[in-house]
PDB file of C-alpha atoms in Angstrom:
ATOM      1  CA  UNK A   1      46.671  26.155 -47.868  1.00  0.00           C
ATOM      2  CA  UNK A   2      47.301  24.478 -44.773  1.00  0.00           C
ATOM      3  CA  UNK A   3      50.140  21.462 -44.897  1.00  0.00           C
ATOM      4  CA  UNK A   4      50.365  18.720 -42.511  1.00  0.00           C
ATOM      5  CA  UNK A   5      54.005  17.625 -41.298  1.00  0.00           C
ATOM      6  CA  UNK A   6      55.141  14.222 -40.243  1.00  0.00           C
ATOM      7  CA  UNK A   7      56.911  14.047 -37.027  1.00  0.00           C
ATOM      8  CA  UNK A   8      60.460  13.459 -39.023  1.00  0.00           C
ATOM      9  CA  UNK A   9      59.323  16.430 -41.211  1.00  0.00           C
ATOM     10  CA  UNK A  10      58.991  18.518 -37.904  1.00  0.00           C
ATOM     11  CA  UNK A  11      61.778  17.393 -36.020  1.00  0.00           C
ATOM     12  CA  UNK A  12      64.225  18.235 -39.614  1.00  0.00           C
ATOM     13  CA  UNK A  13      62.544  21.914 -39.490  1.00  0.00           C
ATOM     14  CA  UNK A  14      62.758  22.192 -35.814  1.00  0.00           C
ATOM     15  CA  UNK A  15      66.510  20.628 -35.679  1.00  0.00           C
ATOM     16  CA  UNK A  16      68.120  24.549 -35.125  1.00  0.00           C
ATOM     17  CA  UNK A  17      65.533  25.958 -33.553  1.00  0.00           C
ATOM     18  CA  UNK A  18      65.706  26.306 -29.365  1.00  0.00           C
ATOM     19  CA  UNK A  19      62.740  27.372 -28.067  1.00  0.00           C
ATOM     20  CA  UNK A  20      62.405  28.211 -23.848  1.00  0.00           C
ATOM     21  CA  UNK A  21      60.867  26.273 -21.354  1.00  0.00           C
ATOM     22  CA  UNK A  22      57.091  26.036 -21.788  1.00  0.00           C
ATOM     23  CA  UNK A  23      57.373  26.555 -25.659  1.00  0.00           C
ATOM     24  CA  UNK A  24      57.557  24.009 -28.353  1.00  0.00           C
ATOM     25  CA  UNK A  25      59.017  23.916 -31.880  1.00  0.00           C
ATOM     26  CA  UNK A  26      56.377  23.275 -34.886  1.00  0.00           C
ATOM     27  CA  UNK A  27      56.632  24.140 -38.596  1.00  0.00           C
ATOM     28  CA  UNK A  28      54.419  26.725 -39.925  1.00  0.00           C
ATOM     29  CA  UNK A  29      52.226  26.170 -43.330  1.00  0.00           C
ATOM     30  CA  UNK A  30      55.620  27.775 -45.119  1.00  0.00           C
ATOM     31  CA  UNK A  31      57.709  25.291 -43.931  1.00  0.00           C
ATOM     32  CA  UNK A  32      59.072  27.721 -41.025  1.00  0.00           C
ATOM     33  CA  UNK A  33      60.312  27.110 -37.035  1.00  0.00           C
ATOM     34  CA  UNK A  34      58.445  28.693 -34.830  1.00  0.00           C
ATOM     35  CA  UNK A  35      57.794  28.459 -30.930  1.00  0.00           C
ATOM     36  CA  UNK A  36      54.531  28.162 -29.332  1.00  0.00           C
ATOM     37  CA  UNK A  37      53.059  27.452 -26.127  1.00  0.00           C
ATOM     38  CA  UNK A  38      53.684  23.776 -25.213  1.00  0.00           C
ATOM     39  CA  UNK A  39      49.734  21.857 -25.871  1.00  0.00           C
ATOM     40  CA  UNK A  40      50.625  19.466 -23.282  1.00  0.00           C
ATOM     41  CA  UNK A  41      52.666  18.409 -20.190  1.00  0.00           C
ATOM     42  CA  UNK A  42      53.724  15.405 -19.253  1.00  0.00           C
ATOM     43  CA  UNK A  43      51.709  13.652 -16.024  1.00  0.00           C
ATOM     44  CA  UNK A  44      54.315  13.280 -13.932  1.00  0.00           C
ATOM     45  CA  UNK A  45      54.090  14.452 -10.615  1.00  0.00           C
ATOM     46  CA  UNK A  46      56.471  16.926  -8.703  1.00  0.00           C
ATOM     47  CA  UNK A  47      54.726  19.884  -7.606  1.00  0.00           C
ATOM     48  CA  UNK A  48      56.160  23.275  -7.629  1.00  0.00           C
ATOM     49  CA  UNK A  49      54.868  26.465  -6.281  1.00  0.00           C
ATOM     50  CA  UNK A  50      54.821  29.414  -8.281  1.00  0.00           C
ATOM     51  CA  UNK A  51      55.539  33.169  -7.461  1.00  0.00           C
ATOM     52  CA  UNK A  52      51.594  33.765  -8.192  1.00  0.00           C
ATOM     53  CA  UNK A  53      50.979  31.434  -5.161  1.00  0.00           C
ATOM     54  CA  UNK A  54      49.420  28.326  -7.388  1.00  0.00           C
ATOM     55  CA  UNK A  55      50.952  25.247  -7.133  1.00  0.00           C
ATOM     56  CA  UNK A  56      51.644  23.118 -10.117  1.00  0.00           C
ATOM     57  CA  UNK A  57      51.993  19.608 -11.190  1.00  0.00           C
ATOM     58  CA  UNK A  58      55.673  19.930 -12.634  1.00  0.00           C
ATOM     59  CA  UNK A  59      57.715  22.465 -13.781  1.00  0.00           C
ATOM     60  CA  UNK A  60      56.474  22.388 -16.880  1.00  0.00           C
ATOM     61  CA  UNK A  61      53.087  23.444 -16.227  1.00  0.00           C
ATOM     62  CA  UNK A  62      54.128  26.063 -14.514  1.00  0.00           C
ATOM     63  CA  UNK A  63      56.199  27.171 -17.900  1.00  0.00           C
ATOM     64  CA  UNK A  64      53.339  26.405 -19.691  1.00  0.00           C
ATOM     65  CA  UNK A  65      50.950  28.777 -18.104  1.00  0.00           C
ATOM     66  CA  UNK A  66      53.888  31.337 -18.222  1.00  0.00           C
ATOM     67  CA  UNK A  67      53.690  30.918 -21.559  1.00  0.00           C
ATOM     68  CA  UNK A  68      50.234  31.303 -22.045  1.00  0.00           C
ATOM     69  CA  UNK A  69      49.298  33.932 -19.592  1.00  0.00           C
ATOM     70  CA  UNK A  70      52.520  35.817 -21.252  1.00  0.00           C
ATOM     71  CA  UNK A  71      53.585  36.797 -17.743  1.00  0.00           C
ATOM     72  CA  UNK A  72      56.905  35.692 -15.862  1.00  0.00           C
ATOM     73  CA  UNK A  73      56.305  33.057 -13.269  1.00  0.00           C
ATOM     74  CA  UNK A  74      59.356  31.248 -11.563  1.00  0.00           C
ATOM     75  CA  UNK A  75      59.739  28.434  -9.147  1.00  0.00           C
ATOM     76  CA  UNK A  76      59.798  29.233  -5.007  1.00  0.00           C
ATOM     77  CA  UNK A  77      59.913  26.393  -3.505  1.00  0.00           C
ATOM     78  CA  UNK A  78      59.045  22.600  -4.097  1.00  0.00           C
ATOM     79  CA  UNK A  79      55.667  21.074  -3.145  1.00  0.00           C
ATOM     80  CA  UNK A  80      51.790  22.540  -2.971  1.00  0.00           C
ATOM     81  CA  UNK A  81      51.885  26.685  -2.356  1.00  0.00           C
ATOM     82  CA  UNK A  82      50.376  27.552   0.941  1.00  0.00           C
ATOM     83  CA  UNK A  83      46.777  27.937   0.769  1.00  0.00           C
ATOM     84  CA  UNK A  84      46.053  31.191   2.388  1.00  0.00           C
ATOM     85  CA  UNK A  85      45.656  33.916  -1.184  1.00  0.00           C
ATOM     86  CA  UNK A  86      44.845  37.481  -0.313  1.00  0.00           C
ATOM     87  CA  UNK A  87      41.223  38.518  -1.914  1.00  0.00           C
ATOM     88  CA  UNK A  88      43.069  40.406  -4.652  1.00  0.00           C
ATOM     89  CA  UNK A  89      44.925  36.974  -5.020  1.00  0.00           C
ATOM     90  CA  UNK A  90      41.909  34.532  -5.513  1.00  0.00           C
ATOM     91  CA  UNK A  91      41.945  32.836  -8.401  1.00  0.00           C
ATOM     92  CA  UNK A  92      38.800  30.457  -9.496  1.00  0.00           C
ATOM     93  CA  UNK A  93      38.984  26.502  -8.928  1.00  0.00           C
ATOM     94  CA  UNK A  94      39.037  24.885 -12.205  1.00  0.00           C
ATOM     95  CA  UNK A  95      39.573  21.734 -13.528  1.00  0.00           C
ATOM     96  CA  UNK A  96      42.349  22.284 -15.967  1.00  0.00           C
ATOM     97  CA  UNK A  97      42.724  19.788 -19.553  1.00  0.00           C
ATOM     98  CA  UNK A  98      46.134  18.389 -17.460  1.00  0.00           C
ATOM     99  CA  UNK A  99      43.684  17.813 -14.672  1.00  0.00           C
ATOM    100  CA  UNK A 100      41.028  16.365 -16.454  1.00  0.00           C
ATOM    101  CA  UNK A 101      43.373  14.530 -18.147  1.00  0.00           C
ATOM    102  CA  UNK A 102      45.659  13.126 -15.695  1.00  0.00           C
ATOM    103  CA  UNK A 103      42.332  11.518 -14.005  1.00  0.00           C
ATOM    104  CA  UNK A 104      41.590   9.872 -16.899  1.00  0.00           C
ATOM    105  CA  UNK A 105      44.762   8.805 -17.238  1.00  0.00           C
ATOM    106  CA  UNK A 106      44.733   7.791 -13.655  1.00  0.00           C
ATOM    107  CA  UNK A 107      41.253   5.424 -13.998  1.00  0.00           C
ATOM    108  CA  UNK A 108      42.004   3.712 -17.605  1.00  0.00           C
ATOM    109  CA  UNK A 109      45.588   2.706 -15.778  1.00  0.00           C
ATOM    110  CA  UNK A 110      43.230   1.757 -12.847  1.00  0.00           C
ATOM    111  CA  UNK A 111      41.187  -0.356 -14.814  1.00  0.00           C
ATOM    112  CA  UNK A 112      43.774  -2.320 -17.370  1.00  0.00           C
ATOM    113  CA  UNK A 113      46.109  -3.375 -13.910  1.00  0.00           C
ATOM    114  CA  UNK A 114      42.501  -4.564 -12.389  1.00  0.00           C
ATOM    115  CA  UNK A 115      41.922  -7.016 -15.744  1.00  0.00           C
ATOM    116  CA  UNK A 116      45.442  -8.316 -15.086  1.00  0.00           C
ATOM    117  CA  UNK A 117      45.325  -9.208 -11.919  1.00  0.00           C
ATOM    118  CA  UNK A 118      44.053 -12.277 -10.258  1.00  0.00           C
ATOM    119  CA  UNK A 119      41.437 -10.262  -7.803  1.00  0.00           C
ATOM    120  CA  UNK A 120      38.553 -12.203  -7.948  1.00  0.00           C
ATOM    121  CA  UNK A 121      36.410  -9.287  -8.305  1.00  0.00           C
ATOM    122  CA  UNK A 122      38.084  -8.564 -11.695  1.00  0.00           C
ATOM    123  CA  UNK A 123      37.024 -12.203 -12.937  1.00  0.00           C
ATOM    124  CA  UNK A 124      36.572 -10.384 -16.427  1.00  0.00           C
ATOM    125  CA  UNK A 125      38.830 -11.058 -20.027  1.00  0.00           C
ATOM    126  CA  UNK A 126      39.160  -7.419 -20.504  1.00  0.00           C
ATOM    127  CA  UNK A 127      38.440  -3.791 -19.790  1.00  0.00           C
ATOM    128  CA  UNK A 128      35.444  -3.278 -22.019  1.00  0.00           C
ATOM    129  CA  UNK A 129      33.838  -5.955 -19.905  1.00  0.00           C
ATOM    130  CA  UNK A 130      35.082  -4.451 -16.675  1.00  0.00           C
ATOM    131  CA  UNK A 131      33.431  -0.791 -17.381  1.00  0.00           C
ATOM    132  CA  UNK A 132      30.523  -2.729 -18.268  1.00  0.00           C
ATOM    133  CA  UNK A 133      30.031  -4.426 -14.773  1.00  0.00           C
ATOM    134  CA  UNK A 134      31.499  -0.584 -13.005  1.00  0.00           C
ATOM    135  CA  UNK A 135      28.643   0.904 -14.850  1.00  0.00           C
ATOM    136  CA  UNK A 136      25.873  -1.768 -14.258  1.00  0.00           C
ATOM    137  CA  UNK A 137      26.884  -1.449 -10.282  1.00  0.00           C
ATOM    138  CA  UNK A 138      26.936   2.556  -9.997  1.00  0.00           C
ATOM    139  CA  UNK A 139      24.173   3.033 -12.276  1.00  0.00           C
ATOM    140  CA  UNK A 140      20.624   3.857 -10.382  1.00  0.00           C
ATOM    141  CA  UNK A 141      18.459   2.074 -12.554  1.00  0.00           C
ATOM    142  CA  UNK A 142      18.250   4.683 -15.257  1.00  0.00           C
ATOM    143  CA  UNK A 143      20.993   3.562 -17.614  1.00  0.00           C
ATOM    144  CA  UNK A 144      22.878   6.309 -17.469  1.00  0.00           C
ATOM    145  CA  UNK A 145      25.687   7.351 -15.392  1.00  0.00           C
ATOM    146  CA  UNK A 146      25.411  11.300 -13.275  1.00  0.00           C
ATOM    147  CA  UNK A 147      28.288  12.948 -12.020  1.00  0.00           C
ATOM    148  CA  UNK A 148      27.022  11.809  -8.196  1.00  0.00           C
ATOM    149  CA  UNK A 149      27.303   7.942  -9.353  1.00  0.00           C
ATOM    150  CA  UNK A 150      30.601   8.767 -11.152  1.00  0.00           C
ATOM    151  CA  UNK A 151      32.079   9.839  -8.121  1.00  0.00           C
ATOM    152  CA  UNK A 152      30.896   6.816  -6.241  1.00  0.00           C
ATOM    153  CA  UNK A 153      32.390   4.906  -9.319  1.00  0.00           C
ATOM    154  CA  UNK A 154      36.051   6.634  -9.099  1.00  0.00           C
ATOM    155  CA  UNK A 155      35.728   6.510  -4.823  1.00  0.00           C
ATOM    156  CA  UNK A 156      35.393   2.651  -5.440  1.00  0.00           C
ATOM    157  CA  UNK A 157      39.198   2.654  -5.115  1.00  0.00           C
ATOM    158  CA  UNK A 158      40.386   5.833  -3.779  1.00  0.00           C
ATOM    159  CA  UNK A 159      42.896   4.396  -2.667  1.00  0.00           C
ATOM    160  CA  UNK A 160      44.733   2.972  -5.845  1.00  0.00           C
ATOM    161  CA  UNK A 161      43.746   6.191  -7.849  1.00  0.00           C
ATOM    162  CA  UNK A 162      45.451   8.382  -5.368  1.00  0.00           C
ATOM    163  CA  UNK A 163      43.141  11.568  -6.109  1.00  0.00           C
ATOM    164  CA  UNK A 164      45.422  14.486  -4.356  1.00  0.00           C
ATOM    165  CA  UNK A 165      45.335  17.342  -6.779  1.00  0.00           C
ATOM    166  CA  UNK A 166      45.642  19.250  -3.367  1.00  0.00           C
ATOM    167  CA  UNK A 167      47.071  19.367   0.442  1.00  0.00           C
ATOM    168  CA  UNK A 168      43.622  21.280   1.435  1.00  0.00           C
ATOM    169  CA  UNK A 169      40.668  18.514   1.610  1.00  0.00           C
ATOM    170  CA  UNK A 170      38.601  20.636   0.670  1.00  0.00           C
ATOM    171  CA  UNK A 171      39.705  22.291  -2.259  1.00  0.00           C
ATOM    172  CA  UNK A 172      41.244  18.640  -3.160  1.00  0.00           C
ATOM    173  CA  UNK A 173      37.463  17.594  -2.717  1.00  0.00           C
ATOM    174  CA  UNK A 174      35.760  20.550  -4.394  1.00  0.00           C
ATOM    175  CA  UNK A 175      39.003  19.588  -7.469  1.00  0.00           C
ATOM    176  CA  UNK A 176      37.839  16.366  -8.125  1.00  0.00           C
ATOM    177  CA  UNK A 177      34.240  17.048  -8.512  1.00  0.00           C
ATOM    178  CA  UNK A 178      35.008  19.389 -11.017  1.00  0.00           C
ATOM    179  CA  UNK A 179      37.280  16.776 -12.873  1.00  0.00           C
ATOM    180  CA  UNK A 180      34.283  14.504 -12.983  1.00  0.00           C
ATOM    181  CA  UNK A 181      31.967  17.121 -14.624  1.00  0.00           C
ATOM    182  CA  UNK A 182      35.247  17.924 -16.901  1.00  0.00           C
ATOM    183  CA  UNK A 183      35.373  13.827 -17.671  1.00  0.00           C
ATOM    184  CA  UNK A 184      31.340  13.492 -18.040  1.00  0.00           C
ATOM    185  CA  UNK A 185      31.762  16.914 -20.617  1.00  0.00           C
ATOM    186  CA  UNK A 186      34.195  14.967 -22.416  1.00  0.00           C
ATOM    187  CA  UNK A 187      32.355  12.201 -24.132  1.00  0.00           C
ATOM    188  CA  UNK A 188      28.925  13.374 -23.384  1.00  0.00           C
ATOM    189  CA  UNK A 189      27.710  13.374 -26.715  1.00  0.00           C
ATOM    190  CA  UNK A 190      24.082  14.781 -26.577  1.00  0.00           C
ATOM    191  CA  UNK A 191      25.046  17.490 -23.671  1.00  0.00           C
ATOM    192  CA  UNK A 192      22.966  15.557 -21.386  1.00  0.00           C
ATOM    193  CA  UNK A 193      25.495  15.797 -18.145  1.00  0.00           C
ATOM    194  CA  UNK A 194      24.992  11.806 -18.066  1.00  0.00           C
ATOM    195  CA  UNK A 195      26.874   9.058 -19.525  1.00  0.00           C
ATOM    196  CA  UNK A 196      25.189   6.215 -21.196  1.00  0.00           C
ATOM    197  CA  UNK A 197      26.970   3.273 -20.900  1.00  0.00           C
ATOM    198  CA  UNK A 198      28.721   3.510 -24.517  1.00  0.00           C
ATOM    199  CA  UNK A 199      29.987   7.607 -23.414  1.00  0.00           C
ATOM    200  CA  UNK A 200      31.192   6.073 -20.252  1.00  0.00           C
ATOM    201  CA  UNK A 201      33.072   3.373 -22.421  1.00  0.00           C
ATOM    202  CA  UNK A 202      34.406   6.176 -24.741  1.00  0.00           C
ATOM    203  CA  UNK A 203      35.220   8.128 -21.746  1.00  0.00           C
ATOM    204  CA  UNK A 204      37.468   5.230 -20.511  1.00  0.00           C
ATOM    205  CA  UNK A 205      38.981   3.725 -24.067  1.00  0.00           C
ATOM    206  CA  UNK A 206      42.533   5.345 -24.483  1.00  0.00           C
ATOM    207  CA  UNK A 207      41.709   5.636 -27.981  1.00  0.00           C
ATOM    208  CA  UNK A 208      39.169   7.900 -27.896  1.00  0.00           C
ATOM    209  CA  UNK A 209      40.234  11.237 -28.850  1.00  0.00           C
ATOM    210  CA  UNK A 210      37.673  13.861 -28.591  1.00  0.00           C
ATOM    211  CA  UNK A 211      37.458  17.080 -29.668  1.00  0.00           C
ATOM    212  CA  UNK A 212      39.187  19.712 -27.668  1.00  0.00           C
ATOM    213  CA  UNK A 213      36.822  23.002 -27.114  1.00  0.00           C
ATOM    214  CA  UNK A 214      39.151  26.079 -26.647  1.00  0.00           C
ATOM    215  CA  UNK A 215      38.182  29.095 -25.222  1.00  0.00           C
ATOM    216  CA  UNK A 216      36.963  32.383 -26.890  1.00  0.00           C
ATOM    217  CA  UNK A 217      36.653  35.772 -26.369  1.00  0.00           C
ATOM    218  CA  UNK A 218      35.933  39.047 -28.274  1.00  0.00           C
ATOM    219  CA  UNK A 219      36.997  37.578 -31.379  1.00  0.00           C
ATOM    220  CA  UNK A 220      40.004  35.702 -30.071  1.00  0.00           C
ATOM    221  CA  UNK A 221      40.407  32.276 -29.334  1.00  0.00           C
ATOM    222  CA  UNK A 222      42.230  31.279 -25.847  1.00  0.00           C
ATOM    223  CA  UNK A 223      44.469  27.771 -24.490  1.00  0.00           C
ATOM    224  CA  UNK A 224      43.575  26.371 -21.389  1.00  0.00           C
ATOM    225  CA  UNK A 225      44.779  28.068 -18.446  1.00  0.00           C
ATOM    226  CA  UNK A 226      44.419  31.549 -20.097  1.00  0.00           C
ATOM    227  CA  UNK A 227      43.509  34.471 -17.767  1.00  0.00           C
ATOM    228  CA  UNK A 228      41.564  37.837 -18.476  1.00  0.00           C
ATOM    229  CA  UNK A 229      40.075  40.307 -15.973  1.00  0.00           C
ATOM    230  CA  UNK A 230      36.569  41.016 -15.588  1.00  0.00           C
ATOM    231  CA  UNK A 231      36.091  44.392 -12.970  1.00  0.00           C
ATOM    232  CA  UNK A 232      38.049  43.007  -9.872  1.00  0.00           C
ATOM    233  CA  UNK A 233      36.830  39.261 -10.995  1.00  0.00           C
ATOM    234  CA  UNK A 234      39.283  37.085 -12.039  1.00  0.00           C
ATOM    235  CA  UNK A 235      38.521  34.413 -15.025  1.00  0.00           C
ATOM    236  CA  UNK A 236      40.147  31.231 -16.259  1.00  0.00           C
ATOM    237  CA  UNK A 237      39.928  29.445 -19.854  1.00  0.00           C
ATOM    238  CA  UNK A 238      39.195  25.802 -18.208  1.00  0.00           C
ATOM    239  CA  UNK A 239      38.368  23.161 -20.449  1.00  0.00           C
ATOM    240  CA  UNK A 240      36.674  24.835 -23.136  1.00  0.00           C
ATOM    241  CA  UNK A 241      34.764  27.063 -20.208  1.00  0.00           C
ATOM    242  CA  UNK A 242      35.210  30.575 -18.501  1.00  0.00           C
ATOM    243  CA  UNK A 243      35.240  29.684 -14.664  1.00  0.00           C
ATOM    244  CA  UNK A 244      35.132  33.483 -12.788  1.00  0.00           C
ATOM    245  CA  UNK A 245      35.571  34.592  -9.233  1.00  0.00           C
ATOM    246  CA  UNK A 246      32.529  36.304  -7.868  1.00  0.00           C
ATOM    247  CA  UNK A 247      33.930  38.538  -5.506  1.00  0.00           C
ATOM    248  CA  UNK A 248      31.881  41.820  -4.786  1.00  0.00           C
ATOM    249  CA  UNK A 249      34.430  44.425  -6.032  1.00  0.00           C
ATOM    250  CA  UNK A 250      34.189  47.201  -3.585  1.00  0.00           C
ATOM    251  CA  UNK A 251      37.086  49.278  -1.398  1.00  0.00           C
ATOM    252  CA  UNK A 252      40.494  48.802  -2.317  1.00  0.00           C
ATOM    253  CA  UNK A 253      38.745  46.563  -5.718  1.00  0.00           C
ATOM    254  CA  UNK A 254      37.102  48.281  -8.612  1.00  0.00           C
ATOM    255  CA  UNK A 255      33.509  49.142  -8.253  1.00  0.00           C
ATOM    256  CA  UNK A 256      31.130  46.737  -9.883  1.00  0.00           C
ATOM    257  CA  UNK A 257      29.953  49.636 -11.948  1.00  0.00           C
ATOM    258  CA  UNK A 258      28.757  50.318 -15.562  1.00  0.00           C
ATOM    259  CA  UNK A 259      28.610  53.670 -17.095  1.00  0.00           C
ATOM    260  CA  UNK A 260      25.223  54.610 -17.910  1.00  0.00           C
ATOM    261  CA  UNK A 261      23.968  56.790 -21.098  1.00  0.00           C
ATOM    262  CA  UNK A 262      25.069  60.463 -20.991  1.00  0.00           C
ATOM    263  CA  UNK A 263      28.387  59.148 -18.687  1.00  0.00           C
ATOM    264  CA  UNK A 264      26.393  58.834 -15.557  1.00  0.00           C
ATOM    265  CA  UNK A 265      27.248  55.530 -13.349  1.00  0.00           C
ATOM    266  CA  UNK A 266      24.665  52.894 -12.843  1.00  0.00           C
ATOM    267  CA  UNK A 267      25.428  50.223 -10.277  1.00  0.00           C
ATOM    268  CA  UNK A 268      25.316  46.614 -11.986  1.00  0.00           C
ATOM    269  CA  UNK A 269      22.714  44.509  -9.439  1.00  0.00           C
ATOM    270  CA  UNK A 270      23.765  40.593  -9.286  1.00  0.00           C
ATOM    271  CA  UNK A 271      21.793  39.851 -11.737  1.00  0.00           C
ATOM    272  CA  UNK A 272      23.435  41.879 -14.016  1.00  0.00           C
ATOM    273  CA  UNK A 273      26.671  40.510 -12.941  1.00  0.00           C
ATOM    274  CA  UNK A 274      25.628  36.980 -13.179  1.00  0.00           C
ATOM    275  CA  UNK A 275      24.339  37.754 -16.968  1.00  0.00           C
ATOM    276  CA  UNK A 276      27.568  39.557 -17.686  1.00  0.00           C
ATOM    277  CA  UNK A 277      29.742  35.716 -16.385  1.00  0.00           C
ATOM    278  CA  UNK A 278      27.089  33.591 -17.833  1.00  0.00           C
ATOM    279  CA  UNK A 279      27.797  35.681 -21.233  1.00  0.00           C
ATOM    280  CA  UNK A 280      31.625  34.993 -20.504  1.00  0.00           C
ATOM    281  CA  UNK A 281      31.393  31.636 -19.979  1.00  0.00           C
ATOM    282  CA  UNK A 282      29.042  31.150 -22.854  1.00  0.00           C
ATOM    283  CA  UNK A 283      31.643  32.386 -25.536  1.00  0.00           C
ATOM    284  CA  UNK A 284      33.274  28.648 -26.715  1.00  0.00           C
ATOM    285  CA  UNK A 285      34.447  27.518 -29.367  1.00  0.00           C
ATOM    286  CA  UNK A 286      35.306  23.945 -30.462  1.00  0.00           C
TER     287      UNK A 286
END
């Protein structure tokens, strides 16, 4: 039987119980303390960059991920890592939930100050009108909204939304295209990669709560910013999704290899390989 606790409840079970940094106190369905992995971070910004060489929006995410990846990962300096990984290093871009959310977070703040104030282009009575008039201006003509007219929507004020999830352009660039797919995904209710103009209104309300897809894997199920190897390929749990490197794994890497009936090896082609991270990517769960 599972029991629900109130937040008093949790906080009288949780009263004597210390957990470390990226971990979180919660009753279990006997009443019990234990520690988990934290399910969120805070959004506020003061990067740190790890001894794995990723950068992070606050200590706490890099605890988090410490927590999750169940591997030791300490502060070296403040600010953004320098971008310049080793191949064995790389690491897949992803649009992380505390990505995807902090840009959400970013626009509905965006939007609510623009119905306050006494800009004549925001000659609207409230934010529901105001994504109405966003969506009626970036939308082509086909009443829905792509991830190309999104972008056009969130570069309407750049400026304001101060987009920087990184010091390299590009990668900052390449970030925040994936954060638009990640915020289309997220109230895209018939899996359509568009928004119709009540999913881009969901998208936007802060009281729209969607479901949050989790990662899964040979049985298990995985939290955001989980890592597993595949060959010499790295892969990261990313909002519900298995993002992978595709690095060629030869020389000082493990051979892209399978072994073949009788123990012989048979070289995996690229389409093989592709199958193999589609199949990856495919296991989710909600």
């Amino acid at each position: 039987m599972h029991c629900a606790f109130s937040h008093s409840q949790e906080e009288s079970v949780c009263a004597r119980t210390e957990c470390g940094a990226g971990r979180e106190c919660v009753p279990n369905n006997r009443g019990e303390s234990v520690c988990r992995c934290l399910q969120r971070c805070g959004e506020r910004e003061n990067w740190v960059c790890g001894s794995n060489g990723k950068s992070y929006r606050n200590h706490c995410e890099l605890h988090r991920e410490a927590c999750l990846t169940q591997t030791k990962i300490h502060t070296v300096h403040q600010g953004h890592c320098q971008e310049n990984p080793t191949k064995r290093d790389v690491s897949p871009i992803v649009c992380f939930l505390s990505d995807r959310d902090w840009l959400r977070q970013r626009v509905i703040q965006w939007i609510q100050e623009e119905v306050k104030s006494d800009s004549p282009a925001s000659n609207v009575s409230s934010a529901n009108e105001l994504l109405h008039m966003y969506f009626k201006t970036y939308d082509n003509g086909d009443s829905e909204l792509d991830s190309k007219e999104f972008l056009s929507f969130l570069k309407h004020n750049e400026t304001a939304l101060h987009l920087t999830y990184s010091k390299n352009l590009e990668t900052n660039a390449l970030l925040r295209s994936l954060c638009v797919d990640a915020l289309i995904e997220l109230s895209d209710e018939n899996a359509d990669w568009k928004l119709s103009l009540q999913e881009f209104v969901n998208c936007l309300t802060p009281t729209y709560h969607p479901y949050e897809r989790k990662c899964a894997l040979e049985d298990e199920v995985f939290e955001d910013g989980a890592e597993t190897q595949m060959e010499c390929n790295k892969c990261v749990c990313a909002c519900g999704n298995w993002v992978c490197t595709a690095l060629a794994c030869s020389g000082e890497h493990h051979s892209q290899e399978l072994a073949g009936e009788g123990g012989e090896e048979k070289e995996m082609t690229e389409e093989e390989w592709s199958r193999r991270v589609a199949e990856l990517k495919a296991l989710q769960v909600q």
